[in-house]
Amino acid sequence: MSEQKFGLAGVMGWPVAHSRSPKLHNYWLQKYGLLGAYVQLPVAPGQLPVALPGLAALGFRGCNITIPHKIDALRLVHALDPVAQRMGAINTIVVQPDDSLKGFNNDGFGYIQSLLDAKPDWRADAGPITVLGAGGAARAVVLSLAERGAKEIRLLNRSPEKAQALAAEFGGPIIALPWSERHHALSGAALLVNTTSQGMHGQPALELDLAQLPTSALVSDVIYVPLETPLLAAAKARGNPTVNGLGMLLNQARPAFAAWFGVMPELTPELRAAIEATL
Ligand code: NAP
């Protein structure tokens, strides 16, 4: 309904003060000469059912959804993209021409793109994949790897029931293994992914012996603070190629920006450096 040319979008969560998304989207708005702004939308738990329906009336083209609203937002939008439906969580809302709200989840896209940016010939079916962790980030990683054609995904989580539940829900190539098997589960792997919070700033390092991991395996950590986790440092030291979590964060923002502002933005070394300076 809105006829204004000034494009508004934002990040809705609680808290949102530390989100890098405003810096990222406002950088692109300026770079592509678009009139608009991307703002913080701090919405306390419980206020989501009031805040979301206000988006269209306020002239917003949409917003990102972050902790703690990613799951609650599912039942508050009018339509869901199939990926968000399978993921069971929303990270992006796009206001439709009739002012209805459609939910998307671009985290999986961001993850796969981060691997391709680092290794353009990367293939999901190149060999077994070992994924550690079964929380929110793992859902996006595992689902996108399976959709990309992974043949075998070994999923290990400290609390085994969560890995088993994810394997039962998504099925296909996902096999849940006990956490105690994580060192052996690296044998013959082509890709190792850490989706646990271990190694994040303020957390202890992930307890993992890489001895059985082929040195050709790509080692990826979705953590981006710090950019080089102890896992990535250990992998690099033995010659494994590595990918940090910044690419996932930056790439998930691209389709959202495209949906709101009509331009698929690029990730340039200058942008990476600008965001890295904030970490
Ligand atoms: P989450 O849903 O809370 O899941 C946390 C995961 O870490 C669970 O699998 C949990 O296992 C595991 N874990 C916690 N403490 C552990 C320990 N002591 N030993 C072994 N495993 C442990 O969190 P999330 O949203 O998935 O986020 C996880 C990480 O991914 C965070 O560092 C976050 O910053 C990062 N992330 C990055 C991006 C990106 O764009 N790069 C996007 C999303 C998240 P249990 O089930 O046993 O508790």
CSV table of C-alpha atoms and ligand atoms in Angstrom, one decimal:
chain,number,residue,atom,x,y,z
A,1,MET,CA,0.0,0.0,0.0
A,2,SER,CA,2.9,2.3,0.8
A,3,GLU,CA,3.9,4.6,-2.0
A,4,GLN,CA,6.9,6.0,-0.3
A,5,LYS,CA,10.2,5.5,-2.1
A,6,PHE,CA,12.2,5.6,1.1
A,7,GLY,CA,12.8,1.9,2.0
A,8,LEU,CA,12.6,0.9,5.6
A,9,ALA,CA,13.8,-2.4,7.1
A,10,GLY,CA,15.3,-3.5,10.4
A,11,VAL,CA,16.2,-6.3,12.8
A,12,MET,CA,13.6,-7.3,15.3
A,13,GLY,CA,14.9,-9.1,18.4
A,14,TRP,CA,15.8,-8.8,22.1
A,15,PRO,CA,18.4,-7.6,22.5
A,16,VAL,CA,19.4,-6.2,19.1
A,17,ALA,CA,22.0,-3.6,20.1
A,18,HIS,CA,24.9,-5.8,19.2
A,19,SER,CA,23.6,-6.9,15.8
A,20,ARG,CA,25.9,-6.3,12.8
A,21,SER,CA,22.9,-6.2,10.4
A,22,PRO,CA,22.3,-2.4,10.5
A,23,LYS,CA,25.9,-1.8,9.5
A,24,LEU,CA,25.7,-4.3,6.7
A,25,HIS,CA,22.4,-3.2,5.2
A,26,ASN,CA,23.1,0.5,5.6
A,27,TYR,CA,26.5,-0.1,3.9
A,28,TRP,CA,24.7,-1.6,0.9
A,29,LEU,CA,21.9,1.1,0.8
A,30,GLN,CA,24.7,3.7,0.5
A,31,LYS,CA,26.8,1.6,-2.0
A,32,TYR,CA,23.8,1.1,-4.4
A,33,GLY,CA,22.6,4.7,-4.0
A,34,LEU,CA,19.2,3.6,-2.5
A,35,LEU,CA,17.1,5.8,-0.4
A,36,GLY,CA,16.3,4.0,2.8
A,37,ALA,CA,17.4,2.9,6.3
A,38,TYR,CA,17.8,-0.3,8.2
A,39,VAL,CA,17.1,0.2,11.9
A,40,GLN,CA,17.2,-1.7,15.2
A,41,LEU,CA,13.7,-2.9,16.3
A,42,PRO,CA,14.1,-4.0,20.0
A,43,VAL,CA,10.9,-6.0,20.7
A,44,ALA,CA,10.7,-7.6,24.1
A,45,PRO,CA,9.5,-11.2,24.5
A,46,GLY,CA,5.7,-11.2,24.4
A,47,GLN,CA,5.5,-8.1,22.3
A,48,LEU,CA,6.0,-9.9,19.0
A,49,PRO,CA,2.2,-10.4,18.2
A,50,VAL,CA,1.8,-6.7,18.6
A,51,ALA,CA,4.9,-5.5,16.8
A,52,LEU,CA,4.8,-7.7,13.7
A,53,PRO,CA,1.4,-6.7,12.4
A,54,GLY,CA,2.5,-3.0,12.6
A,55,LEU,CA,5.3,-3.5,10.0
A,56,ALA,CA,3.2,-2.7,7.0
A,57,ALA,CA,1.4,0.2,8.5
A,58,LEU,CA,4.7,1.8,9.5
A,59,GLY,CA,5.9,1.5,5.9
A,60,PHE,CA,8.5,-1.3,6.4
A,61,ARG,CA,9.4,-3.5,3.5
A,62,GLY,CA,10.2,-6.2,6.0
A,63,CYS,CA,12.7,-7.1,8.7
A,64,ASN,CA,15.1,-9.7,10.0
A,65,ILE,CA,14.0,-11.8,13.0
A,66,THR,CA,16.5,-12.8,15.6
A,67,ILE,CA,16.7,-14.3,19.0
A,68,PRO,CA,14.3,-14.9,20.8
A,69,HIS,CA,11.6,-14.6,18.1
A,70,LYS,CA,12.7,-16.9,15.3
A,71,ILE,CA,10.3,-19.7,16.1
A,72,ASP,CA,7.4,-17.6,17.5
A,73,ALA,CA,7.3,-15.6,14.3
A,74,LEU,CA,6.3,-18.7,12.3
A,75,ARG,CA,2.7,-18.6,13.4
A,76,LEU,CA,2.4,-14.8,13.1
A,77,VAL,CA,3.1,-14.5,9.4
A,78,HIS,CA,0.5,-15.1,6.7
A,79,ALA,CA,2.7,-17.2,4.4
A,80,LEU,CA,5.9,-19.2,4.7
A,81,ASP,CA,8.6,-20.0,2.1
A,82,PRO,CA,9.0,-23.8,2.0
A,83,VAL,CA,12.6,-23.6,3.3
A,84,ALA,CA,11.4,-21.6,6.4
A,85,GLN,CA,8.7,-24.1,6.9
A,86,ARG,CA,11.1,-27.1,6.8
A,87,MET,CA,13.6,-25.2,9.0
A,88,GLY,CA,10.9,-24.4,11.6
A,89,ALA,CA,12.2,-20.9,12.0
A,90,ILE,CA,12.1,-17.5,10.3
A,91,ASN,CA,15.0,-15.1,10.0
A,92,THR,CA,13.5,-12.7,7.4
A,93,ILE,CA,10.0,-11.2,6.8
A,94,VAL,CA,9.1,-9.6,3.6
A,95,VAL,CA,5.9,-7.4,3.5
A,96,GLN,CA,4.0,-8.4,0.4
A,97,PRO,CA,2.2,-6.0,-2.1
A,98,ASP,CA,-1.1,-6.6,-0.3
A,99,ASP,CA,0.6,-5.8,3.1
A,100,SER,CA,0.6,-9.5,4.2
A,101,LEU,CA,3.7,-10.9,5.8
A,102,LYS,CA,5.8,-13.7,4.3
A,103,GLY,CA,8.5,-15.5,6.3
A,104,PHE,CA,11.8,-16.8,4.9
A,105,ASN,CA,14.9,-18.4,6.3
A,106,ASN,CA,18.2,-17.6,4.6
A,107,ASP,CA,20.6,-19.0,7.1
A,108,GLY,CA,21.1,-22.2,5.0
A,109,PHE,CA,21.7,-20.2,1.9
A,110,GLY,CA,24.2,-18.1,3.8
A,111,TYR,CA,26.0,-21.2,5.0
A,112,ILE,CA,26.3,-22.9,1.6
A,113,GLN,CA,27.4,-19.7,0.0
A,114,SER,CA,30.1,-19.2,2.6
A,115,LEU,CA,31.6,-22.6,1.6
A,116,LEU,CA,31.4,-21.8,-2.1
A,117,ASP,CA,33.0,-18.4,-1.6
A,118,ALA,CA,35.9,-20.1,0.1
A,119,LYS,CA,36.1,-23.1,-2.3
A,120,PRO,CA,34.2,-22.5,-5.5
A,121,ASP,CA,34.4,-26.2,-6.5
A,122,TRP,CA,33.1,-27.4,-3.2
A,123,ARG,CA,30.4,-30.2,-3.5
A,124,ALA,CA,28.1,-31.5,-0.8
A,125,ASP,CA,28.4,-35.0,-2.2
A,126,ALA,CA,32.3,-35.1,-2.1
A,127,GLY,CA,32.3,-37.4,0.9
A,128,PRO,CA,30.9,-37.9,4.4
A,129,ILE,CA,30.1,-34.7,6.4
A,130,THR,CA,30.5,-34.6,10.2
A,131,VAL,CA,28.3,-31.9,12.0
A,132,LEU,CA,28.8,-31.2,15.7
A,133,GLY,CA,25.8,-29.6,17.5
A,134,ALA,CA,22.0,-29.9,17.0
A,135,GLY,CA,20.7,-26.4,17.9
A,136,GLY,CA,19.3,-23.6,15.8
A,137,ALA,CA,22.4,-23.1,13.6
A,138,ALA,CA,22.7,-26.9,13.1
A,139,ARG,CA,19.2,-27.1,11.7
A,140,ALA,CA,20.1,-24.6,8.9
A,141,VAL,CA,23.4,-26.2,8.2
A,142,VAL,CA,22.2,-29.8,8.1
A,143,LEU,CA,19.0,-29.1,6.1
A,144,SER,CA,20.9,-27.0,3.5
A,145,LEU,CA,23.7,-29.7,3.2
A,146,ALA,CA,21.0,-32.4,2.7
A,147,GLU,CA,19.2,-30.3,0.1
A,148,ARG,CA,22.5,-29.7,-1.6
A,149,GLY,CA,23.0,-33.4,-2.2
A,150,ALA,CA,25.0,-34.6,0.8
A,151,LYS,CA,25.1,-38.4,0.9
A,152,GLU,CA,26.1,-39.0,4.5
A,153,ILE,CA,25.8,-36.5,7.4
A,154,ARG,CA,27.1,-37.7,10.8
A,155,LEU,CA,25.3,-35.6,13.4
A,156,LEU,CA,26.7,-35.6,17.0
A,157,ASN,CA,25.4,-33.5,19.9
A,158,ARG,CA,26.2,-33.4,23.6
A,159,SER,CA,22.6,-34.1,24.4
A,160,PRO,CA,21.9,-37.1,22.1
A,161,GLU,CA,18.2,-36.8,22.0
A,162,LYS,CA,18.4,-33.5,20.0
A,163,ALA,CA,20.6,-35.1,17.3
A,164,GLN,CA,18.2,-38.1,17.2
A,165,ALA,CA,15.2,-35.8,16.9
A,166,LEU,CA,16.8,-33.8,14.1
A,167,ALA,CA,17.8,-37.0,12.2
A,168,ALA,CA,14.2,-38.4,12.6
A,169,GLU,CA,12.7,-35.1,11.4
A,170,PHE,CA,14.8,-34.5,8.4
A,171,GLY,CA,15.7,-38.1,7.6
A,172,GLY,CA,17.6,-38.7,4.3
A,173,PRO,CA,21.4,-38.8,4.7
A,174,ILE,CA,21.4,-37.8,8.4
A,175,ILE,CA,22.7,-40.3,11.0
A,176,ALA,CA,22.8,-39.4,14.7
A,177,LEU,CA,25.8,-40.7,16.5
A,178,PRO,CA,26.7,-40.5,20.3
A,179,TRP,CA,28.8,-37.5,21.3
A,180,SER,CA,31.5,-39.9,22.6
A,181,GLU,CA,32.0,-41.0,19.0
A,182,ARG,CA,33.0,-37.5,17.7
A,183,HIS,CA,36.7,-38.2,17.4
A,184,HIS,CA,36.1,-41.4,15.3
A,185,ALA,CA,33.3,-39.8,13.3
A,186,LEU,CA,36.0,-37.6,11.6
A,187,SER,CA,37.4,-40.6,9.8
A,188,GLY,CA,37.2,-40.2,6.0
A,189,ALA,CA,35.1,-37.0,6.3
A,190,ALA,CA,35.3,-34.4,3.5
A,191,LEU,CA,33.8,-31.7,5.7
A,192,LEU,CA,33.7,-31.0,9.4
A,193,VAL,CA,31.3,-28.4,10.8
A,194,ASN,CA,31.1,-27.0,14.3
A,195,THR,CA,27.7,-25.6,15.1
A,196,THR,CA,28.1,-25.8,18.9
A,197,SER,CA,28.8,-22.6,20.9
A,198,GLN,CA,32.1,-24.1,22.0
A,199,GLY,CA,35.1,-22.0,21.0
A,200,MET,CA,32.9,-18.8,20.9
A,201,HIS,CA,34.3,-15.8,22.8
A,202,GLY,CA,33.8,-16.5,26.5
A,203,GLN,CA,33.3,-20.2,26.0
A,204,PRO,CA,35.8,-23.0,26.4
A,205,ALA,CA,37.3,-24.6,23.2
A,206,LEU,CA,35.5,-27.5,21.7
A,207,GLU,CA,37.0,-30.8,22.9
A,208,LEU,CA,37.9,-32.6,19.7
A,209,ASP,CA,40.9,-34.6,18.6
A,210,LEU,CA,41.4,-34.1,14.9
A,211,ALA,CA,43.8,-37.0,14.4
A,212,GLN,CA,41.4,-39.1,12.3
A,213,LEU,CA,40.3,-36.2,10.1
A,214,PRO,CA,41.9,-36.3,6.6
A,215,THR,CA,44.1,-33.2,6.1
A,216,SER,CA,42.2,-32.6,2.8
A,217,ALA,CA,38.9,-32.1,4.7
A,218,LEU,CA,37.3,-28.6,4.8
A,219,VAL,CA,36.8,-27.5,8.4
A,220,SER,CA,34.1,-25.0,9.0
A,221,ASP,CA,33.0,-23.2,12.2
A,222,VAL,CA,29.8,-21.1,12.2
A,223,ILE,CA,31.1,-19.0,15.1
A,224,TYR,CA,32.3,-15.6,14.0
A,225,VAL,CA,33.5,-14.2,17.3
A,226,PRO,CA,36.4,-14.9,17.3
A,227,LEU,CA,37.0,-15.3,13.5
A,228,GLU,CA,39.6,-18.0,14.2
A,229,THR,CA,38.3,-20.4,16.9
A,230,PRO,CA,40.6,-22.8,18.6
A,231,LEU,CA,39.1,-25.5,16.2
A,232,LEU,CA,40.0,-23.5,13.1
A,233,ALA,CA,43.5,-22.7,14.5
A,234,ALA,CA,44.1,-26.4,15.1
A,235,ALA,CA,42.8,-27.4,11.7
A,236,LYS,CA,44.9,-24.8,10.0
A,237,ALA,CA,48.0,-25.9,11.9
A,238,ARG,CA,47.7,-29.5,10.5
A,239,GLY,CA,47.0,-28.2,6.9
A,240,ASN,CA,43.2,-28.4,6.6
A,241,PRO,CA,41.5,-25.7,4.6
A,242,THR,CA,39.1,-23.7,6.9
A,243,VAL,CA,36.0,-21.4,6.7
A,244,ASN,CA,34.9,-19.1,9.5
A,245,GLY,CA,31.3,-18.1,10.3
A,246,LEU,CA,31.5,-14.6,9.0
A,247,GLY,CA,30.6,-15.6,5.5
A,248,MET,CA,27.4,-17.3,6.7
A,249,LEU,CA,26.4,-14.1,8.5
A,250,LEU,CA,27.1,-11.9,5.6
A,251,ASN,CA,25.6,-14.1,2.9
A,252,GLN,CA,22.3,-14.7,4.7
A,253,ALA,CA,21.7,-11.0,4.5
A,254,ARG,CA,22.0,-10.8,0.6
A,255,PRO,CA,18.6,-12.4,-0.4
A,256,ALA,CA,16.8,-10.4,2.3
A,257,PHE,CA,18.3,-7.1,1.0
A,258,ALA,CA,17.3,-8.2,-2.6
A,259,ALA,CA,13.7,-8.8,-1.5
A,260,TRP,CA,13.4,-5.5,0.2
A,261,PHE,CA,15.4,-3.2,-2.0
A,262,GLY,CA,15.5,-4.9,-5.4
A,263,VAL,CA,19.3,-5.4,-5.7
A,264,MET,CA,21.2,-8.6,-5.0
A,265,PRO,CA,24.2,-7.0,-3.1
A,266,GLU,CA,27.8,-8.2,-3.4
A,267,LEU,CA,30.2,-9.2,-0.7
A,268,THR,CA,33.4,-7.3,-1.3
A,269,PRO,CA,36.7,-7.5,0.6
A,270,GLU,CA,36.0,-3.9,1.7
A,271,LEU,CA,32.7,-4.8,3.3
A,272,ARG,CA,34.2,-7.9,5.0
A,273,ALA,CA,36.9,-5.6,6.5
A,274,ALA,CA,34.3,-3.1,7.7
A,275,ILE,CA,32.3,-5.8,9.5
A,276,GLU,CA,35.4,-7.5,10.8
A,277,ALA,CA,36.4,-4.2,12.4
A,278,THR,CA,33.3,-4.4,14.5
A,279,LEU,CA,33.9,-7.9,15.8
B,1,NAP,P1,21.8,-23.2,20.3
B,1,NAP,O1,20.5,-23.4,19.5
B,1,NAP,O2,21.7,-22.7,21.7
B,1,NAP,O3,22.7,-24.5,20.2
B,1,NAP,C1,23.9,-24.6,21.0
B,1,NAP,C2,24.6,-25.9,20.6
B,1,NAP,O4,25.9,-25.9,21.3
B,1,NAP,C3,23.8,-27.2,21.0
B,1,NAP,O5,24.0,-28.2,20.1
B,1,NAP,C4,24.5,-27.5,22.4
B,1,NAP,O6,24.4,-28.8,22.8
B,1,NAP,C5,25.9,-27.1,22.1
B,1,NAP,N1,26.7,-27.0,23.3
B,1,NAP,C6,26.6,-26.0,24.2
B,1,NAP,N2,27.5,-26.2,25.2
B,1,NAP,C7,28.2,-27.3,24.9
B,1,NAP,C8,29.3,-28.0,25.5
B,1,NAP,N3,29.8,-27.6,26.7
B,1,NAP,N4,29.8,-29.1,24.9
B,1,NAP,C9,29.3,-29.5,23.7
B,1,NAP,N5,28.2,-28.9,23.0
B,1,NAP,C10,27.7,-27.8,23.6
B,1,NAP,O7,22.7,-22.1,19.6
B,1,NAP,P2,22.7,-21.7,18.0
B,1,NAP,O8,21.8,-20.6,17.7
B,1,NAP,O9,22.7,-23.0,17.2
B,1,NAP,O10,24.2,-21.1,17.9
B,1,NAP,C11,25.4,-21.9,18.0
B,1,NAP,C12,26.6,-21.1,17.6
B,1,NAP,O11,26.4,-20.7,16.2
B,1,NAP,C13,26.8,-19.7,18.3
B,1,NAP,O12,28.1,-19.6,18.5
B,1,NAP,C14,26.3,-18.7,17.3
B,1,NAP,O13,26.9,-17.5,17.5
B,1,NAP,C15,26.6,-19.3,16.0
B,1,NAP,N6,25.8,-18.9,14.9
B,1,NAP,C16,26.4,-18.3,13.8
B,1,NAP,C17,25.6,-17.9,12.7
B,1,NAP,C18,26.3,-17.3,11.5
B,1,NAP,O14,25.6,-16.6,10.7
B,1,NAP,N7,27.6,-17.5,11.3
B,1,NAP,C19,24.2,-18.1,12.7
B,1,NAP,C20,23.6,-18.7,13.9
B,1,NAP,C21,24.4,-19.1,14.9
B,1,NAP,P3,23.2,-29.3,23.8
B,1,NAP,O15,22.0,-29.5,22.9
B,1,NAP,O16,23.7,-30.5,24.4
B,1,NAP,O17,23.0,-28.2,24.7
